[in-house]
Short mmCIF file of C-alpha atoms and ligand atoms in Angstrom, two decimals:
data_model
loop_
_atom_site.label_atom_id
_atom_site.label_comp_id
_atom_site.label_asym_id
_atom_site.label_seq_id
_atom_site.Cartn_x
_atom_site.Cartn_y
_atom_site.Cartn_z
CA UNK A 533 52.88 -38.13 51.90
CA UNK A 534 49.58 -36.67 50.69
CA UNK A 535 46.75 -37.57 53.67
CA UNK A 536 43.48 -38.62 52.22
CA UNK A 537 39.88 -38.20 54.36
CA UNK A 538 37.64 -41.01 53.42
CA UNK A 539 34.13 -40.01 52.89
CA UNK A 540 32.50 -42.53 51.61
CA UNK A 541 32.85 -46.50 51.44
CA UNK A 542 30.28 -48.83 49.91
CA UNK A 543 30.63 -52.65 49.82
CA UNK A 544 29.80 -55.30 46.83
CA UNK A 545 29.87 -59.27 47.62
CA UNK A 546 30.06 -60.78 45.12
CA UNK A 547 29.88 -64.16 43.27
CA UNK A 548 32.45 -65.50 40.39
CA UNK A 549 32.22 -68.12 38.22
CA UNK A 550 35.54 -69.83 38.02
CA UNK A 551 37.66 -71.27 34.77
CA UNK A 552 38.68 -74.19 36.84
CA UNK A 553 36.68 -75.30 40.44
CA UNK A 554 39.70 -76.10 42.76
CA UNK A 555 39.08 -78.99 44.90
CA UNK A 556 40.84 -79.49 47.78
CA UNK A 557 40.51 -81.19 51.26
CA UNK A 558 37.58 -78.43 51.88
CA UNK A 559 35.82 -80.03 49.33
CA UNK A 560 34.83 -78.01 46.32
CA UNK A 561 32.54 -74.21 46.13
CA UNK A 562 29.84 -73.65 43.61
CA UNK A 563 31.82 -70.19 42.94
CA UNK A 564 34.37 -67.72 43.87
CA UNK A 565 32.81 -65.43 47.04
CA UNK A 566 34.44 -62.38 48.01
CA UNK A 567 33.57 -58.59 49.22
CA UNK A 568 34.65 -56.00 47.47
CA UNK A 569 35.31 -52.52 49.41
CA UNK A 570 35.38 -49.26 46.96
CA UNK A 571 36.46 -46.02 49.19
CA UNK A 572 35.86 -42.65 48.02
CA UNK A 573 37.66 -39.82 49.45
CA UNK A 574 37.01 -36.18 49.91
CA UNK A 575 39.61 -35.43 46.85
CA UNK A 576 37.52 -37.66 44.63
CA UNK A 577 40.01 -40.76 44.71
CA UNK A 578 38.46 -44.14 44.67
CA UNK A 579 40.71 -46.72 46.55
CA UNK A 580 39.55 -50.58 46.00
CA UNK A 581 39.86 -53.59 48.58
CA UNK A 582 38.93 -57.01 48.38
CA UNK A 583 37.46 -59.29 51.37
CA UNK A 584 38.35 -63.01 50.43
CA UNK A 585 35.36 -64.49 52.78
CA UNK A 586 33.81 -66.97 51.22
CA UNK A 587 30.56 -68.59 51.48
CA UNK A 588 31.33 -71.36 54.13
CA UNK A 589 33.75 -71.23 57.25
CA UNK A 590 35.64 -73.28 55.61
CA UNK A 591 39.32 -72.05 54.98
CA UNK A 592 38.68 -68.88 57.79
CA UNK A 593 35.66 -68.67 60.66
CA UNK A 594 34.47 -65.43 58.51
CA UNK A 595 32.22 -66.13 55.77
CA UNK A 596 30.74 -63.06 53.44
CA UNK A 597 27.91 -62.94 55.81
CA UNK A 598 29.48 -62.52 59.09
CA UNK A 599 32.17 -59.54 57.18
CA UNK A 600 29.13 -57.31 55.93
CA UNK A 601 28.10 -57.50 59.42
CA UNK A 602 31.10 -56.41 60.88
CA UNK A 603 31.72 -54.33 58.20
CA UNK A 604 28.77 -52.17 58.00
CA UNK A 605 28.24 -52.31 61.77
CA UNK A 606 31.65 -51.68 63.10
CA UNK A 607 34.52 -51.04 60.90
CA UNK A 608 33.36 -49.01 58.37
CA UNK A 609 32.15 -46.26 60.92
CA UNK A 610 35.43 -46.65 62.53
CA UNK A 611 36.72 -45.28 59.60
CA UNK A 612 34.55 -42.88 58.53
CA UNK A 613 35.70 -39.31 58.02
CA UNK A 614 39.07 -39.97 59.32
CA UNK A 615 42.25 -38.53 57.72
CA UNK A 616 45.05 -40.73 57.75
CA UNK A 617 48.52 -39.80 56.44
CA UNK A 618 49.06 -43.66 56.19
CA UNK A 619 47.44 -47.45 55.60
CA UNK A 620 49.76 -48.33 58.70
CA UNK A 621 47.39 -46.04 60.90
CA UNK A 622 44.28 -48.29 59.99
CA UNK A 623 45.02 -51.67 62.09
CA UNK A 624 44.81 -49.11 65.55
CA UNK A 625 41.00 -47.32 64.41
CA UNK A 626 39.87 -51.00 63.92
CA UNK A 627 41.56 -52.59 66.70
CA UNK A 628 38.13 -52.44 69.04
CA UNK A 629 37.01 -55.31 66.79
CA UNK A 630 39.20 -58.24 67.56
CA UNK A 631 39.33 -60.79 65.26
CA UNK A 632 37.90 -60.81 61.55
CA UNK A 633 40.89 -60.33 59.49
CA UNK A 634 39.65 -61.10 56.24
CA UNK A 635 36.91 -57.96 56.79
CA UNK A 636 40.03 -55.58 58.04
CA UNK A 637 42.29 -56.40 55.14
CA UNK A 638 39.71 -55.47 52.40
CA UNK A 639 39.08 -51.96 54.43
CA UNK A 640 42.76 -51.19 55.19
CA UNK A 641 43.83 -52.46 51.17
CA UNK A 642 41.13 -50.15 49.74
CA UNK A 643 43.15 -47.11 52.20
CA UNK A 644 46.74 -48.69 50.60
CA UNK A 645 45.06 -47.99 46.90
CA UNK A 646 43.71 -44.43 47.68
CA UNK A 647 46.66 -43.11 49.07
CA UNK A 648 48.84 -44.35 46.86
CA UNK A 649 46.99 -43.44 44.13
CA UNK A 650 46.55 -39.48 46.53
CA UNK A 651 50.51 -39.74 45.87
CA UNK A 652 50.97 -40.82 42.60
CA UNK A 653 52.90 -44.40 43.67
CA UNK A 654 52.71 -47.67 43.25
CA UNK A 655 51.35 -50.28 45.38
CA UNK A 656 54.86 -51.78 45.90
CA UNK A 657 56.87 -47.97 46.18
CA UNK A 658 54.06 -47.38 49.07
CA UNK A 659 54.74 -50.70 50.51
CA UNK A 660 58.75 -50.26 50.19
CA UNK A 661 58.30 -47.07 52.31
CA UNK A 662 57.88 -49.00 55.51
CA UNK A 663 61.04 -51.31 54.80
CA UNK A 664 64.65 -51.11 55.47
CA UNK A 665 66.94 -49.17 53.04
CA UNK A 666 67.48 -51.99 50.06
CA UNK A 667 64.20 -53.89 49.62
CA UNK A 668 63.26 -51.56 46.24
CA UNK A 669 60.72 -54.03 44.62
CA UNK A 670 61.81 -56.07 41.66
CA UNK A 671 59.00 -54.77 39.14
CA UNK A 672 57.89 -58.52 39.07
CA UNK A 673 56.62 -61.58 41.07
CA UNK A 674 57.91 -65.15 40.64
CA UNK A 675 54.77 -67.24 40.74
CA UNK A 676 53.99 -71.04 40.52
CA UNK A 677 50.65 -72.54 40.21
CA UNK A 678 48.56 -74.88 42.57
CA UNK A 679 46.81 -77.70 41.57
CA UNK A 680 43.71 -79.17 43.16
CA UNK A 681 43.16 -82.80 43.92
CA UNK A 682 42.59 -84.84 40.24
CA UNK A 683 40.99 -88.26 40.19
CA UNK A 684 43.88 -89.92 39.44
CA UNK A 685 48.00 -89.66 38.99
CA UNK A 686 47.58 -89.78 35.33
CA UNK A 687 45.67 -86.80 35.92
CA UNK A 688 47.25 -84.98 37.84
CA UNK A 689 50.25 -85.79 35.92
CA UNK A 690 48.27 -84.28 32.55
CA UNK A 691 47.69 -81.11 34.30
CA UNK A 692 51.16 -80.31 35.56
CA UNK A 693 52.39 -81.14 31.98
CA UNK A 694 49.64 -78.66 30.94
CA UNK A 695 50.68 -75.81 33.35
CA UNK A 696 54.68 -76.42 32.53
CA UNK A 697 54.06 -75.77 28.98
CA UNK A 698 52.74 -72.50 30.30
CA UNK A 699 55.51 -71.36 31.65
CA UNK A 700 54.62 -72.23 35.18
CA UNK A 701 58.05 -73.09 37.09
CA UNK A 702 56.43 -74.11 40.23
CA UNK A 703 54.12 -76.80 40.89
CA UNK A 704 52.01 -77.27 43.84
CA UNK A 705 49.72 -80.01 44.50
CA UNK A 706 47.24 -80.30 47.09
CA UNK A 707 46.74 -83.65 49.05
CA UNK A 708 44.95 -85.58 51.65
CA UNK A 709 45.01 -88.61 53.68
CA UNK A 710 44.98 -91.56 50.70
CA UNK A 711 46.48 -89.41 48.27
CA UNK A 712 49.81 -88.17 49.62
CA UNK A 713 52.44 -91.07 49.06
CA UNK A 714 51.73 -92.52 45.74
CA UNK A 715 50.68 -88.94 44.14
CA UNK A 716 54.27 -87.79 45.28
CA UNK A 717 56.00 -91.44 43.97
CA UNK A 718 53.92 -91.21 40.65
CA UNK A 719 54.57 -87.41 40.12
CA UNK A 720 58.30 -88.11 40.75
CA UNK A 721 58.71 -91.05 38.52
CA UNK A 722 57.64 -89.16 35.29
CA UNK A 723 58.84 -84.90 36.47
CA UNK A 724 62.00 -86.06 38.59
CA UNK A 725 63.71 -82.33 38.11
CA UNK A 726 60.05 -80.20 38.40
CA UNK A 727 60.16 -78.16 41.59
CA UNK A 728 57.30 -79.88 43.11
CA UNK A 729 55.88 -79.19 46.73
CA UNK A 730 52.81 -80.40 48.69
CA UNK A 731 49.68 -78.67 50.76
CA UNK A 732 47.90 -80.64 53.13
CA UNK A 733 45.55 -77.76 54.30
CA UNK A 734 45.45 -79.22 57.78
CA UNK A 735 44.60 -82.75 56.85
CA UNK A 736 46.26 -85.17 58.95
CA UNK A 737 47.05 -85.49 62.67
CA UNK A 738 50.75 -86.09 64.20
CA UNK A 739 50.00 -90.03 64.67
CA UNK A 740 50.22 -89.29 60.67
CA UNK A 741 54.28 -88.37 61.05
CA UNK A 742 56.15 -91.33 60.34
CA UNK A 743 53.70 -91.76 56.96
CA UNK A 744 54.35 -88.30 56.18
CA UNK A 745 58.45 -89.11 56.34
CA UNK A 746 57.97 -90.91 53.57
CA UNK A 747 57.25 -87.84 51.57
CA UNK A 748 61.00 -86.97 52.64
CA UNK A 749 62.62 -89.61 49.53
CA UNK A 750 60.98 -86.84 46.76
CA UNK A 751 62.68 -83.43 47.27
CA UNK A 752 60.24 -81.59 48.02
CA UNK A 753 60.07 -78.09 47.96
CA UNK A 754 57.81 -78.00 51.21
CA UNK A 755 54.94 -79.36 52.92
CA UNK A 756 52.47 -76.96 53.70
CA UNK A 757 50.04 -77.04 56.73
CA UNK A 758 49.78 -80.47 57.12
CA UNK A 759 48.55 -80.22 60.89
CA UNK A 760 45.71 -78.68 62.24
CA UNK A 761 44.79 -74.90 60.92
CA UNK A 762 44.89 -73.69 64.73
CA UNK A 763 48.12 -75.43 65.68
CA UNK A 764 51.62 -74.15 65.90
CA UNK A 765 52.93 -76.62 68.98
CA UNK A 766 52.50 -80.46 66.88
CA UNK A 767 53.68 -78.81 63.89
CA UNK A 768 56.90 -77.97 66.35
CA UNK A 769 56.81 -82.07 66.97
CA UNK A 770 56.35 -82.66 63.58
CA UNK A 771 59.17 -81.06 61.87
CA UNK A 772 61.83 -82.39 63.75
CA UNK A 773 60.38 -85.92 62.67
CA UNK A 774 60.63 -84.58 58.39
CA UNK A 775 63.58 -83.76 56.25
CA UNK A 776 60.34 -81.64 54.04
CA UNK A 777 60.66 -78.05 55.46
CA UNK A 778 57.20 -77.56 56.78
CA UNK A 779 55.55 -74.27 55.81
CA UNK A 780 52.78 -73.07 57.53
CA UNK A 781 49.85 -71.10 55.99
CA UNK A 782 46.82 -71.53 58.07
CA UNK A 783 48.47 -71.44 61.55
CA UNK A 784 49.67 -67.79 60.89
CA UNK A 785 47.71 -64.56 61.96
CA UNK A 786 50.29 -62.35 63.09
CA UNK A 787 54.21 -61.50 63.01
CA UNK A 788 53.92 -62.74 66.50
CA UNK A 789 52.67 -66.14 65.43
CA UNK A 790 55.72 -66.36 62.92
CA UNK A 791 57.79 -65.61 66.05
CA UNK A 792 56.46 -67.86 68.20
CA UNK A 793 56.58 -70.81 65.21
CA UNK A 794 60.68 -70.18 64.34
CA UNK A 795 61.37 -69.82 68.22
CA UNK A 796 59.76 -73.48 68.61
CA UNK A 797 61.13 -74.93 65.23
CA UNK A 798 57.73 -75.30 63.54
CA UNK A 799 58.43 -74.65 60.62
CA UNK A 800 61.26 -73.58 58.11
CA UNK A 801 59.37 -71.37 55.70
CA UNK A 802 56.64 -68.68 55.73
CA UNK A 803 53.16 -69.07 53.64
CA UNK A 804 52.49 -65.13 54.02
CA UNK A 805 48.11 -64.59 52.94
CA UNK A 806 47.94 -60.36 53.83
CA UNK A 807 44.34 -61.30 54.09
CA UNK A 808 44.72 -64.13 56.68
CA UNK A 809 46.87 -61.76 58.59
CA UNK A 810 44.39 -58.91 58.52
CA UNK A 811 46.07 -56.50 55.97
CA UNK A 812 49.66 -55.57 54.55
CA UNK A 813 50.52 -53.72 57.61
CA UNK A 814 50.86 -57.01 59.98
CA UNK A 815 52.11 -58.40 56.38
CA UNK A 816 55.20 -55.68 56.43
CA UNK A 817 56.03 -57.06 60.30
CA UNK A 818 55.73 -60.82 58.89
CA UNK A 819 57.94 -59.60 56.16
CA UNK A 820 60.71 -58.16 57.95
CA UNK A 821 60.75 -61.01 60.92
CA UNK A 822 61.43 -63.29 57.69
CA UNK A 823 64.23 -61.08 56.77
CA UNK A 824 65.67 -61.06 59.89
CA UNK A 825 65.66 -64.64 60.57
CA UNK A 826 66.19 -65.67 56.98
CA UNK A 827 63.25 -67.20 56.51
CA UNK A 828 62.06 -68.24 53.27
CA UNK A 829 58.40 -66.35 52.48
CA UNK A 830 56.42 -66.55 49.85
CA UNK A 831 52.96 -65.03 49.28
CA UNK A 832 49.79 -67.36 48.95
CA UNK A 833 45.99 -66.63 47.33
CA UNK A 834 42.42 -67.10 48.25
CA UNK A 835 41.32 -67.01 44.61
CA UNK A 836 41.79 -63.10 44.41
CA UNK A 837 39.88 -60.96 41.37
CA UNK A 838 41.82 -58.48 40.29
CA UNK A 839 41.41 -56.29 42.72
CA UNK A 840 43.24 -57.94 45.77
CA UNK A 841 45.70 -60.22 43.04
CA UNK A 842 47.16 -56.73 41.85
CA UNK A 843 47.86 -56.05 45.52
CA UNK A 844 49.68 -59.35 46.25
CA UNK A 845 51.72 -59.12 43.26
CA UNK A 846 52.77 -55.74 44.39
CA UNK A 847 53.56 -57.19 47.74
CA UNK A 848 55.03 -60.77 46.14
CA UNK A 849 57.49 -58.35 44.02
CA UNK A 850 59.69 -57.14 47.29
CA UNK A 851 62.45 -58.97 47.49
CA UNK A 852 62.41 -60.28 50.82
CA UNK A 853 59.61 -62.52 49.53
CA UNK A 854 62.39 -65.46 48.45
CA UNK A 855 60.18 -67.87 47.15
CA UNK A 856 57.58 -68.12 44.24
CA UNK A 857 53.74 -67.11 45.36
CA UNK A 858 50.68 -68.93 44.64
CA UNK A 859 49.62 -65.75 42.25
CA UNK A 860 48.91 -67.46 38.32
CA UNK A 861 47.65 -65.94 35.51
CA UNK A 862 44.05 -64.29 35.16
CA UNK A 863 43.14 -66.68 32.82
CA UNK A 864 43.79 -69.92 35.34
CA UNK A 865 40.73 -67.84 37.49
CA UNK A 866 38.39 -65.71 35.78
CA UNK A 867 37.04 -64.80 32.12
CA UNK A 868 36.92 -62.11 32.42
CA UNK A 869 38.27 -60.73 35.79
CA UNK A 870 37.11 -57.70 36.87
CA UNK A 871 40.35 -55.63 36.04
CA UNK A 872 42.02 -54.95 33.23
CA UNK A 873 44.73 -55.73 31.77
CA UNK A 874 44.98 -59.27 32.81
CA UNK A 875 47.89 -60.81 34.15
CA UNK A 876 49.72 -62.69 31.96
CA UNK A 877 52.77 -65.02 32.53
CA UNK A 878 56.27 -63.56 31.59
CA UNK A 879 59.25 -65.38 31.32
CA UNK A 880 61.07 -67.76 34.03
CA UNK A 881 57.58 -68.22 36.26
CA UNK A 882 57.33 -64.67 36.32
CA UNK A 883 54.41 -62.10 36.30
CA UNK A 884 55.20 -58.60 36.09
CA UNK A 885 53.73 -56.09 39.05
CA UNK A 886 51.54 -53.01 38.07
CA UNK A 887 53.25 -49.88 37.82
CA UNK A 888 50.55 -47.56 37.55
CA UNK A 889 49.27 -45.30 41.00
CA UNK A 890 48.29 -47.93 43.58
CA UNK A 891 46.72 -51.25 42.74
CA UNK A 892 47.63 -50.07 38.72
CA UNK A 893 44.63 -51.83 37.19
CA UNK A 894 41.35 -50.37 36.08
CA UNK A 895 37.91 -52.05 38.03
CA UNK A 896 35.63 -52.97 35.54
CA UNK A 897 31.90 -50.99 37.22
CA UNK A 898 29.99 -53.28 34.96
CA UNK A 899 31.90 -55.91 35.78
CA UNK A 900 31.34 -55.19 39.60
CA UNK A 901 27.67 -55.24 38.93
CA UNK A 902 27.05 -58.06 37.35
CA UNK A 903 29.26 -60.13 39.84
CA UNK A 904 27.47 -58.72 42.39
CA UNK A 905 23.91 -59.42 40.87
CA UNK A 906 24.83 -63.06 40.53
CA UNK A 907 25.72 -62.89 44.56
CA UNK A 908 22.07 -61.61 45.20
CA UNK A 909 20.46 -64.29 42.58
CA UNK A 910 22.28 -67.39 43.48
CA UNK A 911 23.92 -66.78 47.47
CA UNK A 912 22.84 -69.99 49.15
CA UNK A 913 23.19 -68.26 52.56
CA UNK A 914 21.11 -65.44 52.65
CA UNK A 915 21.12 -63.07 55.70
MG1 MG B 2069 47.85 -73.48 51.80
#
């Protein structure tokens, strides 16, 4: 491997206006936040990164304020000047700064793009380097689609009729206490065969488990995080209690939470975000304790651009990653994104990974601008 020395790295937040607002037990955003990280090194090679903070603590405790501070304060200058022969060195020059993984995983990503662009690879042959013999990437992801909470079944129902006709194989729908049971019943009595699952995003409490059983009569796929976003231990009292496999998203920050969350029967399938677990080298560790334990894992989004979608797809296309990802089509997100070419849907749910050096699409400058001019004009949380 080629070593690149990073000389430079500027940030961007940025606002974007999305296609559809997704609302779901958080409540709704005015617009898509996010940090983008653009890393020059001494060779000339830009590497990109995204930071999925967004503009409340909503989903994660970092917001876009709180990762420019820690980025420009602390783990940019960690980085600075360094030459690193790999993106796997990164999580040990940052680890002074505990916590914030959403700030560490745009840094280390935009180190994953420049030095696999420094050796002329893909995002998913640099990723496959760090694997056991066997897990070549497939060239593609399989991907379903997640749908936020609708006003009513019919609704709901229109939508998932919508994104089928797409070419969307997977259907996820979000719920919350008062719209769990009867969503499910109503879905089921029209789209009996659909491969349907649920997230709760921490919504209920374990008094809820005997109503949440009931969700066990509509073969589901999964329920996803229905306990609280910090807890591993009731979701270990919980599953016993459900046919559902449980997944847990929130819950998970490290391999050693994944660990910890088989060893107690917490769950029975992985919700891998490489941003919640503060890059794609904790991600590879999560990845091959799956393997190992035959766990179904699948990756999930925070409303990527481009930038960090490209990267996801990369990772969703190794094929220890059993299950399809929350990654849709740019056009369910953004018009325009801020790469090009979009992603598009192929066939059977699919959507193929880039092949060109690292992330394998080109960032739009303008683009970058504007979205980060409409940050500075219309941030409701200045700092
Ligand atoms: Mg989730």
């Amino acid at each position: 491997m080629r070593s690149i020395t990073i000389r430079q790295i500027n940030i961007y937040p940025i606002a974007m206006t999305l296609v559809e607002r997704l609302r779901t037990s958080f409540g709704e955003e005015p617009f898509k936040a996010a940090i983008l990280i653009e890393l020059q090194t001494d060779e000339g090679i830009t590497g990109w990164g995204e930071c999925s903070a967004e503009i409340k603590p909503g989903y994660s405790p970092e917001t876009v304020g709180t990762a420019q501070h820690i980025l420009q304060q602390f783990l940019i200058p960690a980085l600075l000047g360094k030459t690193l022969h790999s993106a796997t060195e990164v999580p040990a020059l940052l680890s002074e700064v505990r916590g914030h993984p959403l700030a560490k995983h745009g840094l280390e990503a935009a180190v994953w793009d420049a030095l696999a662009k420094a050796n002329d690879m893909s995002l998913a042959e640099a990723f496959a380097m760090h694997l056991p013999d066997g897990h070549t990437p497939r060239g593609y992801a399989t991907v379903g689609v997640s749908i936020g909470i609708k006003p009513s079944v019919e609704a709901t129902l229109d939508t998932i009729r919508l994104r089928l006709s797409q070419g969307y194989e997977r259907i996820k729908l979000k719920i919350r206490p008062g719209w769990d049971v009867e969503l499910a019943r109503g879905v089921r009595a029209e789209l009996p065969d659909i491969t349907l699952m649920l997230d709760a995003n921490s919504a209920y409490t374990l008094a809820d488990a005997d109503h949440l059983s009931q969700l066990d009569e509509f073969n589901l796929l999964m329920l996803e995080q229905p306990l609280a976003y910090d807890d591993i231990f009731e979701h270990s009292k919980l599953q016993p209690r459900l046919q559902t496999p449980i997944c847990l998203d929130e819950s998970i920050h490290s391999a050693n939470d994944v660990r910890l969350a088989l060893e107690l029967g917490a769950c029975r399938i992985i919700n891998l975000k490489p941003a919640r677990v503060g890059g794609y080298t904790e991600s590879l560790e999560i990845y091959k304790v799956c393997v190992e334990n035959n766990v179904p894992l699948w990756i999930g989004g925070l409303l990527e651009t481009g930038i960090g979608r490209s990267a996801n797809l990369a990772f969703a296309s190794l094929p220890g990653v059993t299950l399809p990802s929350d990654i849709s089509a740019t056009d369910r997100y953004y018009a325009p994104d801020l790469t090009e070419p979009p992603f598009v849907l192929g066939p059977n749910s699919t959507i193929a990974a880039p092949t060109g050096p690292g992330i394998g699409v080109e960032v739009k400058l303008d683009r970058v601008r504007e979205a980060a001019a409409r940050w500075e004009r219309d941030n409701p949380y200045r700092v």
